[in-house]
Amino acid sequence: MSKKIKPDLSLTQIINMSMGFLGIQMAFGLQNGNASRILANFGADVHQLSWFWLVAPVTGLIVQPIIGHMGDNTWSPLGRRKPYFLIGAILCALGLVMLPNAASATHMMAANVLLLAVIFLAMMDASINVAMEPFRALIGDMLPKHQGTIGFSVQTILIGIGAVIGSYLPDWLVKLGISNQSAPGFVPDNVIYSFYIGAVFLIITILYTIFTTKEYSPEEFAEFEGGKEVVEEPSKFSDIFKDFAKIPPLMKKLGAVQFFSWFALFTMWVFTTSALATHHFGLSPQDTHSVEFNKAGDLTGKLFGMYNLWAIPFAFLLTPIAKWIGKKQTHALALTFGGLGLISMYFIKDINYLWISMIGLGFAWASILAMPYAMLIDAIPQKKMGVYMGIFNFFIVIPQIVNGIFGGPIVSQIFGNYAIDYIVVGGACMLIGAIMTIVFVKSDDETPKEIEEEIQQVHF
């Protein structure tokens, strides 16, 4: 039986199938911009923040390969990946509602507020991973390989839009008259209401993708495999470890790059609020309840929104830049700009000019979300798309776990709780990632002709 070719999808179809990512990243943006602030409001010290943030990468390490494996080997009336979108979205929405209200729930449940907040944070992270992993696999499922770069670029654009909304929401609500101050041990109303809005938005966008996207059936996948069954024999969870042992060489090389990239990103997400409070607002590391500290928290959200905003136009440029200089060169260039952006935060003392630092980070973020996957997709077998996307997530969460364990003690013992110095370390790590991309990654980049065909074949 001849092998059937996947049909090209229109840009509208690609947007529809990725729309739920917008809601997921809105939730992710709210978490990134406010989790450290919320934990500090609940009494966490700066050197403890990275330990509390460990719940995010640990849940990702466990959840993503399992969800990918399950998606590869199951089918339901909703489809292959969509059930996980829905389950993850519902649970994440509950986490969004509960996390900023942990202090209130503490009185009802007679629990430690920090412990309860970490439990709710873990619930959010696990749920985000349940919903997020299938979206990566869905691109591999639905798109012919020559549309892979555009598919991941569209996801990056929607990620940027969602993260901008999530990052800016607390500040927008302040402008609408919602208070950004709170009693000691509680979270300001502007943050609480932002999380409520994020929960609603997440559910709506996930449902949009579910109702507008039809996944291929197992029979259609079999036709794409030349008449072979996609899953030739029952697959067990233990097969995840066998699949890990057989990961493509390109994944290993990209994994090394990912280690330094995501180490830097984790540093930024965890320590920016503290870095701004001490380096730019002149506060002591112990001052976590003042009006100025909450201003630093609001500024963190806005800066994170800015780098996501800059990522949107860069996502549009990724394909033409890759056509010009190649995929790995594009990624190395983006990481270089990102590293310089983080380092520049130390030297830019005026908060009104910190947006300049976010330009480089926007370029890096757009590339990190798209180019490694675009380089990797050709090396992954179709029937293992979900599990290998989940395994690739190991190279994202492991550097965060390492950073989470050692980052707090480094900031406390070496840098005297002044986190801006560790932000500079994060910038240096991103520069190392750029060098490793050039030196170690030997990807078979598409030729200019193939990329030109990819651009021409995307239609409305």
Coordinates of C-alpha atoms in Angstrom, one line a residue:
M1 CA 0.0 0.0 0.0
S2 CA 1.4 3.4 -0.9
K3 CA 2.2 5.9 1.8
K4 CA -0.4 8.7 2.0
I5 CA 0.9 12.2 2.3
K6 CA -0.5 14.5 5.0
P7 CA -2.4 17.4 3.4
D8 CA -1.2 20.9 4.0
L9 CA -3.2 22.9 6.5
S10 CA -4.2 26.5 6.1
L11 CA -3.0 29.2 8.5
T12 CA -6.5 29.4 10.0
Q13 CA -6.5 25.7 10.7
I14 CA -3.0 25.9 12.3
I15 CA -4.2 28.9 14.5
N16 CA -7.4 27.0 15.5
M17 CA -5.4 23.9 16.6
S18 CA -3.0 26.1 18.7
M19 CA -5.5 28.5 20.2
G20 CA -5.6 26.7 23.5
F21 CA -1.9 27.4 23.9
L22 CA -2.9 31.1 24.2
G23 CA -4.9 30.3 27.3
I24 CA -2.2 28.0 28.7
Q25 CA 0.4 30.6 28.4
M26 CA -1.8 33.2 29.9
A27 CA -1.9 31.0 33.0
F28 CA 1.8 30.4 32.7
G29 CA 2.4 34.2 32.4
L30 CA 0.4 34.8 35.5
Q31 CA 2.4 32.2 37.4
N32 CA 5.8 33.3 36.2
G33 CA 5.1 37.0 36.9
N34 CA 3.5 36.5 40.3
A35 CA 4.4 33.1 41.9
S36 CA 7.6 34.5 43.6
R37 CA 5.7 37.5 44.8
I38 CA 2.8 35.4 46.1
L39 CA 5.2 33.1 48.0
A40 CA 7.0 36.2 49.4
N41 CA 3.7 37.6 50.5
F42 CA 3.1 34.3 52.4
G43 CA 6.4 34.6 54.2
A44 CA 9.0 32.9 51.9
D45 CA 12.6 34.3 52.1
V46 CA 14.4 35.0 48.8
H47 CA 16.8 32.0 49.2
Q48 CA 13.8 29.7 49.6
L49 CA 12.1 30.8 46.4
S50 CA 13.9 28.5 44.0
W51 CA 13.1 25.5 46.3
F52 CA 9.4 26.3 46.1
W53 CA 9.7 26.7 42.4
L54 CA 11.0 23.2 42.1
V55 CA 7.4 21.9 41.9
A56 CA 7.2 23.2 38.3
P57 CA 10.0 21.3 36.7
V58 CA 9.5 18.2 38.9
T59 CA 5.9 17.8 37.8
G60 CA 6.9 18.5 34.2
L61 CA 9.5 15.7 34.5
I62 CA 7.0 13.2 35.6
V63 CA 3.8 14.3 33.7
Q64 CA 4.9 15.2 30.2
P65 CA 6.4 11.8 29.0
I66 CA 3.5 10.0 30.6
I67 CA 0.9 12.1 28.9
G68 CA 2.8 11.9 25.6
H69 CA 2.9 8.1 25.9
M70 CA -0.8 7.9 26.8
G71 CA -1.7 10.2 23.9
D72 CA 0.3 8.0 21.5
N73 CA -1.5 4.9 22.5
T74 CA -5.1 5.8 23.2
W75 CA -8.1 7.1 21.2
S76 CA -11.4 8.5 22.4
P77 CA -14.5 10.1 20.9
L78 CA -12.8 13.5 21.5
G79 CA -9.6 12.3 19.7
R80 CA -6.0 11.5 20.6
R81 CA -4.7 14.7 22.3
K82 CA -7.9 16.7 23.0
P83 CA -9.0 14.8 26.1
Y84 CA -5.7 15.9 27.8
F85 CA -6.3 19.5 26.8
L86 CA -9.6 19.5 28.6
I87 CA -8.6 17.6 31.7
G88 CA -5.5 19.8 32.1
A89 CA -7.4 23.0 31.5
I90 CA -10.1 22.2 34.2
L91 CA -7.5 21.3 36.8
C92 CA -5.3 24.3 36.0
A93 CA -8.3 26.7 36.3
L94 CA -8.9 25.3 39.8
G95 CA -5.3 25.9 40.7
L96 CA -5.4 29.5 39.4
V97 CA -8.4 30.2 41.7
M98 CA -6.8 28.5 44.7
L99 CA -3.2 29.6 44.7
P100 CA -3.7 33.4 45.5
N101 CA -6.3 32.4 48.0
A102 CA -4.1 30.0 50.0
A103 CA -4.0 32.4 53.0
S104 CA -7.8 32.4 53.2
A105 CA -8.0 28.6 52.7
T106 CA -5.4 28.2 55.5
H107 CA -7.9 29.3 58.2
M108 CA -10.5 26.9 56.9
M109 CA -8.2 23.9 56.5
A110 CA -5.9 24.6 59.5
A111 CA -2.9 24.2 57.3
N112 CA 0.5 26.0 56.9
V113 CA 0.0 28.7 54.3
L114 CA 3.3 28.2 52.5
L115 CA 2.7 24.5 52.3
L116 CA -0.8 25.0 51.0
A117 CA 0.4 27.5 48.4
V118 CA 3.1 25.0 47.2
I119 CA 0.4 22.3 46.9
F120 CA -1.8 24.6 44.8
L121 CA 1.3 25.7 42.7
A122 CA 2.1 22.0 42.1
M123 CA -1.5 21.4 41.0
M124 CA -1.3 24.3 38.6
D125 CA 2.0 23.1 37.2
A126 CA 1.0 19.5 36.8
S127 CA -2.2 20.6 35.0
I128 CA -0.4 23.0 32.7
N129 CA 1.9 20.1 31.7
V130 CA -1.1 17.8 31.1
A131 CA -2.5 20.4 28.7
M132 CA 0.7 21.7 27.2
E133 CA 2.5 18.5 26.0
P134 CA -0.3 17.4 23.7
F135 CA -0.1 20.8 21.8
R136 CA 3.5 20.1 20.8
A137 CA 2.6 16.6 19.8
L138 CA -0.4 17.8 17.8
I139 CA 1.8 19.8 15.5
G140 CA 3.7 16.7 14.7
D141 CA 0.5 14.7 14.3
M142 CA -1.4 17.1 12.1
L143 CA 1.2 18.9 9.9
P144 CA 3.4 17.6 7.1
K145 CA 7.0 18.0 8.2
H146 CA 7.6 20.9 5.8
Q147 CA 5.1 23.0 7.7
G148 CA 6.7 22.3 11.1
T149 CA 8.6 25.6 11.4
I150 CA 5.4 27.6 10.7
G151 CA 3.4 25.4 13.0
F152 CA 5.7 26.0 15.9
S153 CA 6.0 29.7 15.0
V154 CA 2.3 30.1 15.1
Q155 CA 2.3 28.5 18.6
T156 CA 5.0 30.9 19.6
I157 CA 3.0 33.9 18.5
L158 CA -0.1 32.7 20.4
I159 CA 2.1 31.9 23.4
G160 CA 3.4 35.5 23.3
I161 CA -0.1 37.0 23.1
G162 CA -1.3 34.9 26.0
A163 CA 1.8 35.6 28.1
V164 CA 1.5 39.3 27.5
I165 CA -2.1 39.3 28.6
G166 CA -1.3 37.3 31.7
S167 CA 1.8 39.4 32.6
Y168 CA 0.1 42.7 32.2
L169 CA -3.3 41.8 33.8
P170 CA -2.3 42.8 37.4
D171 CA -1.1 46.2 36.3
W172 CA -4.1 46.8 34.1
L173 CA -6.4 46.0 37.0
V174 CA -4.5 48.6 39.1
K175 CA -5.3 51.2 36.5
L176 CA -8.9 50.2 36.7
G177 CA -8.9 50.9 40.4
I178 CA -8.2 47.5 41.9
S179 CA -5.8 47.6 44.8
N180 CA -2.3 46.2 44.6
Q181 CA -1.7 46.4 48.4
S182 CA -2.7 43.8 50.9
A183 CA -2.4 43.0 54.6
P184 CA 0.7 41.1 55.6
G185 CA 0.4 37.5 54.7
F186 CA -2.2 38.0 52.0
V187 CA -2.1 38.6 48.2
P188 CA -3.3 41.9 46.7
D189 CA -6.7 42.0 45.0
N190 CA -5.3 42.9 41.6
V191 CA -3.3 39.6 41.6
I192 CA -6.3 37.5 42.8
Y193 CA -8.7 38.9 40.2
S194 CA -6.1 38.4 37.5
F195 CA -5.9 34.7 38.3
Y196 CA -9.7 34.5 38.2
I197 CA -9.7 36.0 34.7
G198 CA -6.9 33.7 33.6
A199 CA -8.9 30.7 34.7
V200 CA -11.9 31.7 32.6
F201 CA -9.8 32.6 29.6
L202 CA -8.0 29.2 29.8
I203 CA -11.2 27.2 29.6
I204 CA -12.6 29.3 26.7
T205 CA -9.5 28.9 24.5
I206 CA -9.1 25.2 25.2
L207 CA -12.8 24.6 24.3
Y208 CA -12.2 26.7 21.1
T209 CA -9.4 24.3 20.0
I210 CA -11.5 21.2 20.9
F211 CA -14.5 22.4 18.8
T212 CA -12.6 23.7 15.8
T213 CA -10.0 21.0 15.3
K214 CA -10.6 17.4 14.1
E215 CA -7.7 15.0 14.8
Y216 CA -6.8 12.3 12.3
S217 CA -8.2 8.8 13.1
P218 CA -6.0 5.8 13.8
E219 CA -6.9 4.6 10.3
E220 CA -5.7 7.8 8.7
F221 CA -2.5 7.6 10.7
A222 CA -2.0 4.1 9.4
E223 CA -2.3 5.4 5.9
F224 CA 0.4 8.0 6.6
E225 CA 2.6 5.1 7.7
G226 CA 2.1 3.3 4.4
G227 CA -0.6 1.0 5.6
K228 CA 1.1 0.0 8.9
E229 CA -0.6 0.3 12.2
V230 CA 0.6 3.3 14.1
V231 CA 0.8 1.2 17.3
E232 CA 1.8 -2.3 16.2
E233 CA 1.6 -3.9 19.7
P234 CA 0.3 -2.8 23.1
S235 CA 2.7 -0.3 24.6
K236 CA 3.5 -0.3 28.3
F237 CA 4.6 2.6 30.6
S238 CA 8.0 0.9 30.9
D239 CA 8.5 1.5 27.2
I240 CA 9.1 5.1 28.0
F241 CA 12.5 4.1 29.5
K242 CA 13.3 2.1 26.3
D243 CA 12.3 5.1 24.2
F244 CA 14.5 7.3 26.3
A245 CA 17.5 5.0 25.6
K246 CA 16.8 5.3 21.9
I247 CA 16.5 9.1 21.6
P248 CA 17.9 10.5 18.3
P249 CA 21.5 11.9 18.5
L250 CA 20.1 15.3 17.4
M251 CA 17.9 15.4 20.5
K252 CA 20.9 14.8 22.8
K253 CA 22.8 17.7 21.2
L254 CA 19.7 20.0 21.4
G255 CA 19.2 18.8 24.9
A256 CA 22.6 20.2 25.9
V257 CA 21.7 23.6 24.5
Q258 CA 18.3 23.4 26.2
F259 CA 20.0 22.9 29.6
F260 CA 21.7 26.3 29.5
S261 CA 18.8 28.1 27.9
W262 CA 16.3 26.9 30.5
F263 CA 18.7 27.3 33.4
A264 CA 18.8 31.0 32.4
L265 CA 15.0 31.3 32.0
F266 CA 14.4 29.7 35.4
T267 CA 16.8 32.2 37.0
M268 CA 14.9 35.1 35.4
W269 CA 11.5 33.8 36.4
V270 CA 12.4 33.1 40.0
F271 CA 14.6 36.0 41.0
T272 CA 13.6 39.0 38.9
T273 CA 11.2 40.4 41.5
S274 CA 13.9 40.2 44.2
A275 CA 16.5 41.5 41.9
L276 CA 14.4 44.6 41.0
A277 CA 13.4 45.2 44.6
T278 CA 17.0 45.3 45.8
H279 CA 19.0 46.5 42.8
H280 CA 16.5 49.0 41.3
F281 CA 14.3 50.0 44.2
G282 CA 17.0 50.0 46.9
L283 CA 15.1 47.7 49.3
S284 CA 16.7 45.2 51.7
P285 CA 16.4 41.5 50.8
Q286 CA 14.1 41.1 53.8
D287 CA 11.6 43.8 52.8
T288 CA 8.8 41.8 51.1
H289 CA 5.7 43.5 52.4
S290 CA 6.2 47.2 51.5
V291 CA 4.4 49.2 48.8
E292 CA 7.8 49.4 47.0
F293 CA 8.1 45.6 46.9
N294 CA 4.7 45.2 45.4
K295 CA 5.7 47.8 42.8
A296 CA 8.7 45.6 42.0
G297 CA 6.3 42.7 41.6
D298 CA 4.1 44.7 39.3
L299 CA 7.1 45.8 37.3
T300 CA 8.2 42.1 37.0
G301 CA 4.9 41.3 35.4
K302 CA 5.2 44.1 33.0
L303 CA 8.7 43.2 32.0
F304 CA 7.7 39.6 31.4
G305 CA 4.9 40.9 29.3
M306 CA 7.3 43.0 27.3
Y307 CA 9.6 40.1 26.4
N308 CA 6.6 38.1 25.4
L309 CA 5.4 41.0 23.4
W310 CA 8.7 41.3 21.6
A311 CA 8.6 37.6 20.9
I312 CA 5.6 38.0 18.7
P313 CA 7.2 39.9 15.8
F314 CA 10.4 37.8 16.2
A315 CA 8.2 34.7 15.7
F316 CA 7.1 36.0 12.4
L317 CA 10.8 36.6 11.4
L318 CA 12.1 33.1 12.4
T319 CA 11.3 31.4 9.1
P320 CA 12.8 34.1 6.8
I321 CA 15.8 34.4 9.1
A322 CA 16.3 30.6 9.0
K323 CA 16.0 30.8 5.2
W324 CA 18.8 33.3 5.2
I325 CA 21.3 31.9 7.7
G326 CA 20.0 28.4 8.7
K327 CA 18.0 27.1 11.7
K328 CA 20.8 26.5 14.2
Q329 CA 22.5 29.9 13.3
T330 CA 19.1 31.6 13.9
H331 CA 18.8 29.9 17.3
A332 CA 22.4 30.8 18.3
L333 CA 21.8 34.4 17.3
A334 CA 18.6 34.6 19.4
L335 CA 20.3 33.0 22.5
T336 CA 23.1 35.6 22.2
F337 CA 20.6 38.4 22.2
G338 CA 18.8 36.8 25.2
G339 CA 22.0 36.4 27.2
L340 CA 23.0 40.1 26.6
G341 CA 19.5 41.1 27.5
L342 CA 19.7 39.5 30.9
I343 CA 23.2 40.8 31.6
S344 CA 22.1 44.3 30.7
M345 CA 19.6 44.4 33.5
Y346 CA 22.5 44.8 35.9
F347 CA 23.8 47.9 34.1
I348 CA 20.4 49.6 33.3
K349 CA 19.6 51.2 36.7
D350 CA 16.6 53.3 35.4
I351 CA 13.5 51.1 35.4
N352 CA 12.1 53.2 32.6
Y353 CA 14.7 51.7 30.2
L354 CA 14.6 48.0 31.3
W355 CA 12.3 47.4 28.3
I356 CA 15.6 47.5 26.2
S357 CA 16.7 44.3 28.0
M358 CA 13.4 42.6 27.1
I359 CA 14.0 43.0 23.4
G360 CA 16.9 40.5 23.4
L361 CA 14.9 38.2 25.7
G362 CA 11.9 38.3 23.3
F363 CA 14.1 37.2 20.4
A364 CA 15.5 34.3 22.6
W365 CA 12.1 33.3 23.9
A366 CA 10.6 33.1 20.4
S367 CA 13.4 30.9 19.2
I368 CA 13.5 28.7 22.3
L369 CA 9.8 27.9 21.8
A370 CA 10.1 27.1 18.1
M371 CA 13.5 26.4 16.6
P372 CA 14.6 23.4 18.7
Y373 CA 11.3 21.7 17.9
A374 CA 11.5 22.6 14.2
M375 CA 15.0 21.1 14.1
L376 CA 13.9 18.0 16.0
I377 CA 10.6 17.1 14.3
D378 CA 12.3 15.3 11.3
A379 CA 14.2 13.0 13.7
I380 CA 11.1 11.8 15.6
P381 CA 9.1 8.8 14.3
Q382 CA 5.4 9.6 13.8
K383 CA 4.1 6.8 16.1
K384 CA 6.3 8.1 19.0
M385 CA 5.7 11.8 18.5
G386 CA 4.0 12.3 21.9
V387 CA 6.4 10.4 24.0
Y388 CA 9.5 11.9 22.4
M389 CA 8.1 15.4 22.8
G390 CA 7.6 14.5 26.5
I391 CA 11.1 13.1 26.8
F392 CA 12.5 16.2 25.1
N393 CA 10.9 18.1 28.0
F394 CA 13.5 16.4 30.3
F395 CA 16.1 18.7 28.9
I396 CA 13.8 21.6 29.9
V397 CA 13.0 20.6 33.4
I398 CA 16.3 19.1 34.6
P399 CA 18.2 22.4 34.4
Q400 CA 15.3 24.0 36.3
I401 CA 15.6 21.3 39.0
V402 CA 19.3 21.8 39.2
N403 CA 18.9 25.6 39.4
G404 CA 16.0 25.2 41.9
I405 CA 18.2 23.2 44.3
F406 CA 21.3 25.3 44.1
G407 CA 20.1 28.7 43.0
G408 CA 18.7 29.8 46.4
P409 CA 21.9 28.9 48.4
I410 CA 24.0 30.6 45.7
V411 CA 22.0 33.8 45.9
S412 CA 22.1 33.6 49.7
Q413 CA 25.7 32.5 50.4
I414 CA 27.6 33.9 47.5
F415 CA 25.6 37.0 46.5
G416 CA 24.3 38.0 50.0
N417 CA 20.6 37.7 48.9
Y418 CA 21.1 40.3 46.1
A419 CA 19.6 38.4 43.2
I420 CA 20.7 40.7 40.4
D421 CA 24.1 39.0 40.4
Y422 CA 22.5 35.7 39.7
I423 CA 20.5 37.2 36.9
V424 CA 23.9 38.0 35.3
V425 CA 24.9 34.3 35.8
G426 CA 21.7 33.4 33.9
G427 CA 22.7 35.6 31.0
A428 CA 26.1 34.0 30.8
C429 CA 24.4 30.6 30.7
M430 CA 22.3 31.7 27.7
L431 CA 25.5 32.8 25.9
I432 CA 27.0 29.4 26.6
G433 CA 23.9 27.9 25.0
A434 CA 24.5 30.0 21.9
I435 CA 28.1 28.8 21.6
M436 CA 27.0 25.1 22.0
T437 CA 24.4 25.5 19.3
I438 CA 27.0 26.5 16.8
V439 CA 29.6 24.0 17.9
F440 CA 27.6 20.8 18.7
V441 CA 24.3 20.9 16.8
K442 CA 24.7 19.4 13.3
S443 CA 21.2 19.6 12.1
D444 CA 20.2 19.0 8.5
D445 CA 18.8 22.5 7.9
E446 CA 16.2 22.8 5.1
T447 CA 17.5 24.4 2.0
P448 CA 16.3 27.9 1.1
K449 CA 14.2 26.4 -1.7
E450 CA 12.4 24.1 0.8
I451 CA 11.7 26.9 3.2
E452 CA 10.4 29.1 0.4
E453 CA 8.0 26.3 -0.5
E454 CA 6.9 26.1 3.1
I455 CA 6.1 29.8 3.1
Q456 CA 4.2 29.7 -0.2
Q457 CA 2.1 26.6 0.9
V458 CA 0.6 28.4 3.9
H459 CA -2.7 29.8 2.8
F460 CA -5.8 31.2 4.5

